[in-house]
Amino acid sequence: MAETKGVPKKTIKTIKDIFTAIGRRKTAIARVKLVLGSGKITINDKEIANPSRIYTEPLKITGYDKKVDCFVKVSGGGLVSQEGAIKLGVARALEKIQPDLHKTLKVEGFLTRDPRMKERKKPGLKGARRAPQWQKR
């Protein structure tokens, strides 16, 4: 089976059947593709058997959990950040499928990008805010 941008060719009917979106959290980036299908979730080319994680919440609330196949490429960050990035990407892709879902997704907080990032190290300090130990003599 030949692959086109991470989506098997058998599931593609036309190019309009693929809905893509990007989700980010901290340093994690998730590229999400939704294709009309049976509800399979594939993350980094591995099919997830029991997807009962945080990233399936937008699908469950909108009723698309058994209607679309989800193909995700995620990199960077830790597991929690990756899950948050996938959740945002899935919500943005669902909004492209049906723009009427915007209000539902926004009220639930799925379209809000978490702005918290690691603070950069400043010159003259040991870390972002940690000053060198003070020495009296």
PDB file of C-alpha atoms in Angstrom:
ATOM      1  CA  MET A   1       0.000   0.000   0.000  1.00  0.00           C
ATOM      2  CA  ALA A   2       1.559   3.295  -1.123  1.00  0.00           C
ATOM      3  CA  GLU A   3       1.392   6.262   1.230  1.00  0.00           C
ATOM      4  CA  THR A   4       0.563   9.873   0.412  1.00  0.00           C
ATOM      5  CA  LYS A   5       1.685  12.300   3.119  1.00  0.00           C
ATOM      6  CA  GLY A   6       1.123   9.719   5.868  1.00  0.00           C
ATOM      7  CA  VAL A   7      -2.376   8.732   4.724  1.00  0.00           C
ATOM      8  CA  PRO A   8      -2.896   5.373   2.980  1.00  0.00           C
ATOM      9  CA  LYS A   9      -4.131   5.786  -0.619  1.00  0.00           C
ATOM     10  CA  LYS A  10      -7.095   3.439  -0.100  1.00  0.00           C
ATOM     11  CA  THR A  11      -8.763   5.909   2.275  1.00  0.00           C
ATOM     12  CA  ILE A  12      -8.390   8.935  -0.025  1.00  0.00           C
ATOM     13  CA  LYS A  13     -11.277   9.682  -2.363  1.00  0.00           C
ATOM     14  CA  THR A  14     -10.352  13.233  -3.388  1.00  0.00           C
ATOM     15  CA  ILE A  15      -7.954  15.822  -2.022  1.00  0.00           C
ATOM     16  CA  LYS A  16     -10.931  17.581  -0.376  1.00  0.00           C
ATOM     17  CA  ASP A  17     -11.464  14.538   1.862  1.00  0.00           C
ATOM     18  CA  ILE A  18      -8.280  15.310   3.836  1.00  0.00           C
ATOM     19  CA  PHE A  19      -8.506  17.974   6.547  1.00  0.00           C
ATOM     20  CA  THR A  20      -5.162  19.045   8.011  1.00  0.00           C
ATOM     21  CA  ALA A  21      -4.225  21.179  10.996  1.00  0.00           C
ATOM     22  CA  ILE A  22      -1.252  21.866  13.247  1.00  0.00           C
ATOM     23  CA  GLY A  23      -1.348  21.902  17.038  1.00  0.00           C
ATOM     24  CA  ARG A  24       1.419  23.152  19.322  1.00  0.00           C
ATOM     25  CA  ARG A  25       2.102  23.081  23.062  1.00  0.00           C
ATOM     26  CA  LYS A  26       5.419  24.060  24.665  1.00  0.00           C
ATOM     27  CA  THR A  27       7.943  22.571  22.207  1.00  0.00           C
ATOM     28  CA  ALA A  28       5.675  19.803  20.868  1.00  0.00           C
ATOM     29  CA  ILE A  29       4.284  20.080  17.334  1.00  0.00           C
ATOM     30  CA  ALA A  30       1.516  17.804  16.026  1.00  0.00           C
ATOM     31  CA  ARG A  31       0.523  17.611  12.361  1.00  0.00           C
ATOM     32  CA  VAL A  32      -2.995  16.146  12.201  1.00  0.00           C
ATOM     33  CA  LYS A  33      -4.824  14.779   9.152  1.00  0.00           C
ATOM     34  CA  LEU A  34      -8.486  13.777   9.415  1.00  0.00           C
ATOM     35  CA  VAL A  35      -9.967  11.509   6.731  1.00  0.00           C
ATOM     36  CA  LEU A  36     -13.542  10.268   6.587  1.00  0.00           C
ATOM     37  CA  GLY A  37     -13.389   6.688   7.870  1.00  0.00           C
ATOM     38  CA  SER A  38     -14.166   4.340  10.744  1.00  0.00           C
ATOM     39  CA  GLY A  39     -12.455   5.959  13.739  1.00  0.00           C
ATOM     40  CA  LYS A  40      -8.866   4.665  13.577  1.00  0.00           C
ATOM     41  CA  ILE A  41      -6.191   6.769  15.257  1.00  0.00           C
ATOM     42  CA  THR A  42      -2.607   6.476  14.006  1.00  0.00           C
ATOM     43  CA  ILE A  43       0.192   8.355  15.775  1.00  0.00           C
ATOM     44  CA  ASN A  44       3.684   8.319  14.241  1.00  0.00           C
ATOM     45  CA  ASP A  45       2.730   5.344  12.007  1.00  0.00           C
ATOM     46  CA  LYS A  46       1.534   3.285  14.999  1.00  0.00           C
ATOM     47  CA  GLU A  47      -2.159   2.460  15.264  1.00  0.00           C
ATOM     48  CA  ILE A  48      -3.613   3.082  18.720  1.00  0.00           C
ATOM     49  CA  ALA A  49      -5.788   0.166  19.875  1.00  0.00           C
ATOM     50  CA  ASN A  50      -7.733   1.808  22.731  1.00  0.00           C
ATOM     51  CA  PRO A  51      -7.663   5.586  22.215  1.00  0.00           C
ATOM     52  CA  SER A  52      -9.100   6.798  25.524  1.00  0.00           C
ATOM     53  CA  ARG A  53      -6.654   9.641  26.022  1.00  0.00           C
ATOM     54  CA  ILE A  54      -7.043  13.414  26.282  1.00  0.00           C
ATOM     55  CA  TYR A  55      -6.547  13.931  22.536  1.00  0.00           C
ATOM     56  CA  THR A  56      -9.796  12.082  21.672  1.00  0.00           C
ATOM     57  CA  GLU A  57     -11.992  14.494  23.663  1.00  0.00           C
ATOM     58  CA  PRO A  58     -12.728  16.861  20.720  1.00  0.00           C
ATOM     59  CA  LEU A  59     -13.763  13.859  18.599  1.00  0.00           C
ATOM     60  CA  LYS A  60     -16.061  12.467  21.305  1.00  0.00           C
ATOM     61  CA  ILE A  61     -17.782  15.771  22.107  1.00  0.00           C
ATOM     62  CA  THR A  62     -18.513  16.535  18.445  1.00  0.00           C
ATOM     63  CA  GLY A  63     -19.555  12.957  17.638  1.00  0.00           C
ATOM     64  CA  TYR A  64     -16.818  12.378  15.055  1.00  0.00           C
ATOM     65  CA  ASP A  65     -15.003   9.652  17.025  1.00  0.00           C
ATOM     66  CA  LYS A  66     -16.437   6.883  14.770  1.00  0.00           C
ATOM     67  CA  LYS A  67     -16.683   8.963  11.571  1.00  0.00           C
ATOM     68  CA  VAL A  68     -13.087  10.018  10.853  1.00  0.00           C
ATOM     69  CA  ASP A  69      -9.658   8.379  10.784  1.00  0.00           C
ATOM     70  CA  CYS A  70      -6.959  10.437  12.450  1.00  0.00           C
ATOM     71  CA  PHE A  71      -3.338  10.384  11.226  1.00  0.00           C
ATOM     72  CA  VAL A  72      -0.864  12.256  13.431  1.00  0.00           C
ATOM     73  CA  LYS A  73       2.852  13.060  13.204  1.00  0.00           C
ATOM     74  CA  VAL A  74       4.063  14.483  16.493  1.00  0.00           C
ATOM     75  CA  SER A  75       7.548  15.531  17.587  1.00  0.00           C
ATOM     76  CA  GLY A  76       9.233  17.449  20.384  1.00  0.00           C
ATOM     77  CA  GLY A  77       8.260  17.983  23.993  1.00  0.00           C
ATOM     78  CA  GLY A  78       7.159  15.331  26.466  1.00  0.00           C
ATOM     79  CA  LEU A  79       4.155  13.014  26.478  1.00  0.00           C
ATOM     80  CA  VAL A  80       1.763  15.487  28.109  1.00  0.00           C
ATOM     81  CA  SER A  81       2.792  18.301  25.754  1.00  0.00           C
ATOM     82  CA  GLN A  82       2.412  16.003  22.750  1.00  0.00           C
ATOM     83  CA  GLU A  83      -1.091  15.014  23.872  1.00  0.00           C
ATOM     84  CA  GLY A  84      -2.034  18.681  24.257  1.00  0.00           C
ATOM     85  CA  ALA A  85      -0.656  19.478  20.807  1.00  0.00           C
ATOM     86  CA  ILE A  86      -2.606  16.582  19.262  1.00  0.00           C
ATOM     87  CA  LYS A  87      -5.805  17.731  21.000  1.00  0.00           C
ATOM     88  CA  LEU A  88      -5.428  21.252  19.589  1.00  0.00           C
ATOM     89  CA  GLY A  89      -4.618  19.925  16.107  1.00  0.00           C
ATOM     90  CA  VAL A  90      -7.642  17.595  16.115  1.00  0.00           C
ATOM     91  CA  ALA A  91      -9.933  20.433  17.242  1.00  0.00           C
ATOM     92  CA  ARG A  92      -8.640  22.744  14.489  1.00  0.00           C
ATOM     93  CA  ALA A  93      -9.091  20.034  11.852  1.00  0.00           C
ATOM     94  CA  LEU A  94     -12.649  19.336  13.053  1.00  0.00           C
ATOM     95  CA  GLU A  95     -13.398  23.038  12.714  1.00  0.00           C
ATOM     96  CA  LYS A  96     -12.307  22.821   9.059  1.00  0.00           C
ATOM     97  CA  ILE A  97     -14.613  19.847   8.475  1.00  0.00           C
ATOM     98  CA  GLN A  98     -17.633  21.635   9.940  1.00  0.00           C
ATOM     99  CA  PRO A  99     -17.278  25.365  10.782  1.00  0.00           C
ATOM    100  CA  ASP A 100     -20.475  25.189  12.887  1.00  0.00           C
ATOM    101  CA  LEU A 101     -18.499  23.287  15.543  1.00  0.00           C
ATOM    102  CA  HIS A 102     -16.409  26.383  16.370  1.00  0.00           C
ATOM    103  CA  LYS A 103     -18.633  27.504  19.240  1.00  0.00           C
ATOM    104  CA  THR A 104     -18.817  24.014  20.789  1.00  0.00           C
ATOM    105  CA  LEU A 105     -15.054  23.518  20.599  1.00  0.00           C
ATOM    106  CA  LYS A 106     -14.315  27.032  21.900  1.00  0.00           C
ATOM    107  CA  VAL A 107     -16.633  26.663  24.926  1.00  0.00           C
ATOM    108  CA  GLU A 108     -14.937  23.382  25.866  1.00  0.00           C
ATOM    109  CA  GLY A 109     -11.514  25.082  25.570  1.00  0.00           C
ATOM    110  CA  PHE A 110     -10.178  22.871  22.767  1.00  0.00           C
ATOM    111  CA  LEU A 111      -9.278  25.774  20.450  1.00  0.00           C
ATOM    112  CA  THR A 112      -7.184  27.616  23.047  1.00  0.00           C
ATOM    113  CA  ARG A 113      -3.437  27.427  22.478  1.00  0.00           C
ATOM    114  CA  ASP A 114      -1.628  26.979  25.818  1.00  0.00           C
ATOM    115  CA  PRO A 115       0.884  29.886  25.775  1.00  0.00           C
ATOM    116  CA  ARG A 116       3.135  28.596  28.580  1.00  0.00           C
ATOM    117  CA  MET A 117       6.685  28.051  27.337  1.00  0.00           C
ATOM    118  CA  LYS A 118      10.037  27.561  29.044  1.00  0.00           C
ATOM    119  CA  GLU A 119      11.560  30.906  29.983  1.00  0.00           C
ATOM    120  CA  ARG A 120      14.921  31.617  28.373  1.00  0.00           C
ATOM    121  CA  LYS A 121      18.194  31.861  30.314  1.00  0.00           C
ATOM    122  CA  LYS A 122      19.403  35.434  30.834  1.00  0.00           C
ATOM    123  CA  PRO A 123      23.037  36.586  30.756  1.00  0.00           C
ATOM    124  CA  GLY A 124      24.679  36.876  34.169  1.00  0.00           C
ATOM    125  CA  LEU A 125      22.310  34.340  35.720  1.00  0.00           C
ATOM    126  CA  LYS A 126      22.607  30.576  36.246  1.00  0.00           C
ATOM    127  CA  GLY A 127      19.179  29.900  34.710  1.00  0.00           C
ATOM    128  CA  ALA A 128      16.123  31.888  33.734  1.00  0.00           C
ATOM    129  CA  ARG A 129      15.942  33.597  37.144  1.00  0.00           C
ATOM    130  CA  ARG A 130      18.495  31.836  39.370  1.00  0.00           C
ATOM    131  CA  ALA A 131      21.184  34.312  40.389  1.00  0.00           C
ATOM    132  CA  PRO A 132      24.748  33.220  41.288  1.00  0.00           C
ATOM    133  CA  GLN A 133      25.213  32.469  44.998  1.00  0.00           C
ATOM    134  CA  TRP A 134      25.979  35.652  46.936  1.00  0.00           C
ATOM    135  CA  GLN A 135      29.367  35.684  48.681  1.00  0.00           C
ATOM    136  CA  LYS A 136      30.092  38.101  51.535  1.00  0.00           C
ATOM    137  CA  ARG A 137      33.938  37.836  51.452  1.00  0.00           C
TER     138      ARG A 137
END
